[in-house]
Coordinates of C-alpha atoms and ligand atoms in Angstrom, one line a residue:
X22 CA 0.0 0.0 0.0
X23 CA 1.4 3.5 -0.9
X24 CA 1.0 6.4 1.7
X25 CA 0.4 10.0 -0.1
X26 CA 3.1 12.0 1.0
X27 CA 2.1 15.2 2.4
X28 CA 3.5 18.2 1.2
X29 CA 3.2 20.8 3.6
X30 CA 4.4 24.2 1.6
X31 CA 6.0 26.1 4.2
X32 CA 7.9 23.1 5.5
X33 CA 8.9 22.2 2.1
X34 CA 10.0 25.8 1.6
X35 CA 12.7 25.0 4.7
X36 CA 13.6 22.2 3.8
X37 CA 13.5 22.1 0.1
X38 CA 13.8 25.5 -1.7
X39 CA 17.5 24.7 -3.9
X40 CA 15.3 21.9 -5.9
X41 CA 13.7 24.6 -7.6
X42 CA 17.0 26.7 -7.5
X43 CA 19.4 24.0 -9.2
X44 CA 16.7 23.2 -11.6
X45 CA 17.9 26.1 -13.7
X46 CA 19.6 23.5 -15.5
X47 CA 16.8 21.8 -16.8
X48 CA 14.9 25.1 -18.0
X49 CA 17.9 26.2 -20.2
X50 CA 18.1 22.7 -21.7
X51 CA 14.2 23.0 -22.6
X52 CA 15.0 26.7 -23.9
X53 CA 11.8 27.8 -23.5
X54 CA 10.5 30.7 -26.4
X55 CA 7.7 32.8 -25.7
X56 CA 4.3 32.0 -26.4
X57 CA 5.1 28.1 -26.3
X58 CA 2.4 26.0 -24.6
X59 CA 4.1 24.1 -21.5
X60 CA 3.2 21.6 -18.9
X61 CA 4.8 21.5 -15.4
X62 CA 4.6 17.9 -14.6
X63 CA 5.2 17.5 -10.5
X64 CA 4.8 21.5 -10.7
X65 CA 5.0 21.7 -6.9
X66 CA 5.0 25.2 -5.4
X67 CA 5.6 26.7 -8.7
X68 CA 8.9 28.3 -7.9
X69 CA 10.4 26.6 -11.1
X70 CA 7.1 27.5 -13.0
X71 CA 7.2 30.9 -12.5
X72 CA 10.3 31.4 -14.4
X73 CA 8.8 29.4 -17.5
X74 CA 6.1 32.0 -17.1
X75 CA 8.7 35.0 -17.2
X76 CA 10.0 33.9 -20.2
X77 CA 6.7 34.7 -21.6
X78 CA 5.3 31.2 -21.9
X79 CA 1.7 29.9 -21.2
X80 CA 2.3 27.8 -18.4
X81 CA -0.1 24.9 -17.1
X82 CA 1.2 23.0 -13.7
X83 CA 0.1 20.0 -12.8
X84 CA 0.7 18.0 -9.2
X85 CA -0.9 15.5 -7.3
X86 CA -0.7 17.8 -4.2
X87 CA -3.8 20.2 -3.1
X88 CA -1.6 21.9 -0.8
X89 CA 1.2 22.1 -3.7
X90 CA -1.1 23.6 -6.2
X91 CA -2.7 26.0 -4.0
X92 CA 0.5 27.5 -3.2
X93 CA 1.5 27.9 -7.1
X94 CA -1.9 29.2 -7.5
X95 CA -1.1 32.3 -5.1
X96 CA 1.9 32.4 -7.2
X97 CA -0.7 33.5 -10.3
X98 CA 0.1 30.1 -11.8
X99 CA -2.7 28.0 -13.8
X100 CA -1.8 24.8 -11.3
X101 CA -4.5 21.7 -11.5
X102 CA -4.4 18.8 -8.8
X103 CA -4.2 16.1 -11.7
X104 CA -2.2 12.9 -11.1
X105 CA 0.7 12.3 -13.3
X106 CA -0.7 8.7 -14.2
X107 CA -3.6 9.6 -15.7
X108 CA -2.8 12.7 -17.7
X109 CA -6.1 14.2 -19.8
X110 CA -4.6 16.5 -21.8
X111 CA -4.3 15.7 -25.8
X112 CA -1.8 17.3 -28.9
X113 CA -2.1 20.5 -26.4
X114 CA 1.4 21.4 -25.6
X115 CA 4.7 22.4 -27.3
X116 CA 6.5 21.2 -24.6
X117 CA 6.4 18.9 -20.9
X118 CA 8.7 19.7 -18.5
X119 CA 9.1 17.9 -15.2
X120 CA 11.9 18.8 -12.5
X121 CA 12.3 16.3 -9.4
X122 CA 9.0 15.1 -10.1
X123 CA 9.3 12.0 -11.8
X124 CA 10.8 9.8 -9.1
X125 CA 7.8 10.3 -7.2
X126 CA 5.6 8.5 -10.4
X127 CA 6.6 4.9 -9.7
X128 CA 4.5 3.6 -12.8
X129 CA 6.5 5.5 -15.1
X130 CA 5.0 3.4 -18.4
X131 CA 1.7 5.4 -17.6
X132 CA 3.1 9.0 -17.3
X133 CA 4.7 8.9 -20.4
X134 CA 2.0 7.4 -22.4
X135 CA 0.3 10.5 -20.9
X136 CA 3.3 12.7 -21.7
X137 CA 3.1 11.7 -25.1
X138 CA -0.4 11.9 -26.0
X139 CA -0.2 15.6 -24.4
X140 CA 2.2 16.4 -26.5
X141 CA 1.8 18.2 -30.0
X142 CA 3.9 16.5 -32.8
X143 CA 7.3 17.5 -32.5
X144 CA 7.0 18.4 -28.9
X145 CA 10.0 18.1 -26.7
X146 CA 9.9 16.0 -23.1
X147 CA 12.7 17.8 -20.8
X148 CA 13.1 16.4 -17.4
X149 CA 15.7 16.0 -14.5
X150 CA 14.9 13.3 -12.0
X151 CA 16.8 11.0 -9.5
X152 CA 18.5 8.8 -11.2
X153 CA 19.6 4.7 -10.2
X154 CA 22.5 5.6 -6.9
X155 CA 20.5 8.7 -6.3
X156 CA 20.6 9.0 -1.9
X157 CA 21.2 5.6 -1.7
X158 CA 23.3 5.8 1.6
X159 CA 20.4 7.5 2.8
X160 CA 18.3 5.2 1.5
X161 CA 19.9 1.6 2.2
X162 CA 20.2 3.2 5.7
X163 CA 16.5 4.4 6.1
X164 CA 15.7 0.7 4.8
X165 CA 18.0 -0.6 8.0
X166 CA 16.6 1.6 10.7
X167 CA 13.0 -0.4 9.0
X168 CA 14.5 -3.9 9.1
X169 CA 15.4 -3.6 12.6
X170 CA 12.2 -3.1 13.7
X171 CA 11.0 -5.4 11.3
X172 CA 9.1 -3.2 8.6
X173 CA 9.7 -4.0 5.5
X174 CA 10.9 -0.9 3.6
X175 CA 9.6 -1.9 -0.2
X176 CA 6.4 -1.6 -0.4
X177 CA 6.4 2.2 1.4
X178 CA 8.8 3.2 -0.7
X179 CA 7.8 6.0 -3.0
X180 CA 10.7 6.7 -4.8
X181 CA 11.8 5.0 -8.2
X182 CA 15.3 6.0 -9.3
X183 CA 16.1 4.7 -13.0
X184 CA 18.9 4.0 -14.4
X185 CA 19.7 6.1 -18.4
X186 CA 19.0 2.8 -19.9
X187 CA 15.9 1.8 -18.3
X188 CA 14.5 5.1 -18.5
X189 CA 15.5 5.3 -22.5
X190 CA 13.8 1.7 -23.3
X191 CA 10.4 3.3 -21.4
X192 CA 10.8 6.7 -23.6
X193 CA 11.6 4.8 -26.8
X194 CA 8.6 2.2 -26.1
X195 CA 6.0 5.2 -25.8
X196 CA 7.6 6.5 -29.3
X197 CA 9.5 9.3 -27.9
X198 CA 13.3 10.0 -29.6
X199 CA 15.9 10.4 -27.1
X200 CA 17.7 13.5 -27.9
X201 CA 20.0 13.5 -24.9
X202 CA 20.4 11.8 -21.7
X203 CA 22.8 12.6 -18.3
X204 CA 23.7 11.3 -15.2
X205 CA 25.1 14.0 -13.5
X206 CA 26.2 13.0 -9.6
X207 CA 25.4 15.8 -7.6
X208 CA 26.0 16.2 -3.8
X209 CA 23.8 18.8 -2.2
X210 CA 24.5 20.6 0.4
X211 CA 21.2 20.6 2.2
X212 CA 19.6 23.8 4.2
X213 CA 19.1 22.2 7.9
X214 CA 19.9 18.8 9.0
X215 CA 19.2 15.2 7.4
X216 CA 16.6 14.4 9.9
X217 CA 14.9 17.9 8.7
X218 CA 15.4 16.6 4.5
X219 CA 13.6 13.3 6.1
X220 CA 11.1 14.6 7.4
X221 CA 10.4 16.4 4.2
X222 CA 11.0 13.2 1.7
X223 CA 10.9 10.7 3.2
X224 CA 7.3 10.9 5.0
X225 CA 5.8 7.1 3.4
X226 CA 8.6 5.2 4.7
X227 CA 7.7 5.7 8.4
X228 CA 4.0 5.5 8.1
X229 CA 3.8 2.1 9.5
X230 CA 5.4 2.6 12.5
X231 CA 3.3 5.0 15.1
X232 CA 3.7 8.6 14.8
X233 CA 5.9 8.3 17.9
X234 CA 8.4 6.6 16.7
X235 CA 8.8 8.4 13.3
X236 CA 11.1 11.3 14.3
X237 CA 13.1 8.8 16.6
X238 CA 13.8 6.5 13.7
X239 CA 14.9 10.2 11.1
X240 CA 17.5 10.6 14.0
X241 CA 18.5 7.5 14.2
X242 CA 19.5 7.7 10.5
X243 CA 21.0 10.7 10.6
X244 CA 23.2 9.3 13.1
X245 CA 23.8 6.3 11.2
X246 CA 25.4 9.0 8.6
X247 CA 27.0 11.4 10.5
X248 CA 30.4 10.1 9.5
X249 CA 29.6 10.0 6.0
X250 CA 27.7 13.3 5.4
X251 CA 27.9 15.5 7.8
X252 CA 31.3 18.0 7.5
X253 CA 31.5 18.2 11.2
X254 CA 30.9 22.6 10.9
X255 CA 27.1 22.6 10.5
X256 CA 26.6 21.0 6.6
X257 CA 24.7 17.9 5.3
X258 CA 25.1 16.8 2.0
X259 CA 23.0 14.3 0.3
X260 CA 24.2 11.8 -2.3
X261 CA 22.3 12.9 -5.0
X262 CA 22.6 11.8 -8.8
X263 CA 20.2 13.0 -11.6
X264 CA 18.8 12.2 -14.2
X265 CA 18.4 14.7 -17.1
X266 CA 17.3 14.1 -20.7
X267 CA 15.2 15.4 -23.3
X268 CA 12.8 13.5 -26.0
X269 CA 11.2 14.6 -29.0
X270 CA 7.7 13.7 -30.0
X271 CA 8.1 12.4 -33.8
X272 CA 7.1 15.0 -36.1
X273 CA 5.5 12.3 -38.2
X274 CA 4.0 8.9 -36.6
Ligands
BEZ322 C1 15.5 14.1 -5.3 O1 15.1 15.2 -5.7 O2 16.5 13.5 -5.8 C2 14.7 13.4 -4.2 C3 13.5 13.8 -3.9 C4 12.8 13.1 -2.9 C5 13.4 12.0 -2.4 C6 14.6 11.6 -2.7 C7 15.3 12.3 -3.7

């Protein structure tokens, strides 16, 4: 059974803000032009929308989050609660873009069959997610803290990290055309403590246990990694890896 995470906006803005900021990246590899049609897939917040906006496009964001969309909506942004798997929208949009979104989608086939039929011929797919390695200390040490008191972590776990190849069979197999496709390791420095970036992210892995021993088991693993990533002066970094690639609807079925 999957728990919905909860995304509560003004924690997530704590905890959370530098996904939108290093997902500049992604926006100048879609090169948005003015007056294109795009889709936010996994908008969020809207932070990263926004800027599509100010580069004069028309902008719909999409999220499976009330509380996410609300907040893009005070942002001015025309964010739907719609979930990623079952996509409505048809030969509407010159381009989908999706930044750390797409890990949280664990039936990827679905999304992109959605992706694709939203797509106008000759559309371009631009995306950064995690990619296979991506916080896998944290991870393989969240799954431990689980196995100990004997929860088994796989079925909670929301996250689906693929690797290039995987990922490039599923875009090929929906009749996308991989036009590029990175792994790009990335170690984030991260703005409070790991037990803080836990409580944010990782949310479905502790809802078996009783809520009193969810925060004992995010400090646990943050203790567990203290050696590894924390620098001793106040910074944890995360083992992030990403994924980023762009796909082109064919021009001609
Ligand atoms: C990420 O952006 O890589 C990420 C987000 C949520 C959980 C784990 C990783």
């Amino acid at each position: 059974m999957n728990h919905r995470q909860a995304w509560d906006p003004d924690r997530y803005a704590r905890n959370a803000r530098f996904v939108a900021e290093l997902g500049m990246p992604v926006v100048d590899l879609l090169a948005p032009k003015p007056g294109e049609k795009i889709l936010d897939l996994g908008c969020g917040d809207g932070a990263l929308t926004e800027k599509l906006v100010h580069f004069g496009c028309r902008v719909v964001g999409v999220d499976a989050s009330a509380e996410q969309v609300r907040a893009a909506r005070a942002r001015g942004i025309d964010a739907r609660v719609i979930d990623a798997h079952q996509l409505p929208f048809r030969n509407q949009f010159d381009a989908v873009f999706s930044n750390a979104a797409l890990h949280w989608m664990r039936r990827a086939d679905e999304v992109l069959a959605g992706v694709f039929l939203a797509l106008k011929a000759g559309g371009r797919f631009v995306a950064e997610c995690g990619a296979s390695g991506n916080v896998a200390r944290i991870e393989a040490a969240l799954c431990a803290a689980l196995a100990r008191r004997g929860v088994d972590a796989d079925p909670v776990n929301p996250w689906y990290f693929p690797t290039p190849d995987e990922y490039r069979l599923k875009l090929i197999g929906q009749g996308f055309r991989v036009v590029r496709m990175d792994v790009i390791p990335r170690p984030t420095a991260l703005p409070g403590d790991l037990a803080g970036w836990l409580e944010t992210f990782a949310e479905a892995f502790v809802a078996p246990l009783p809520p009193s021993q969810r925060r004992e088991i995010f400090l646990e693993v943050q203790e567990s990694l203290r050696g590894e990533l924390y620098d001793g002066s106040g910074t944890w970094t995360a083992d992030y890896v990403r994924l980023r690639f762009a796909a082109e609807k064919p021009k001609t079925p």
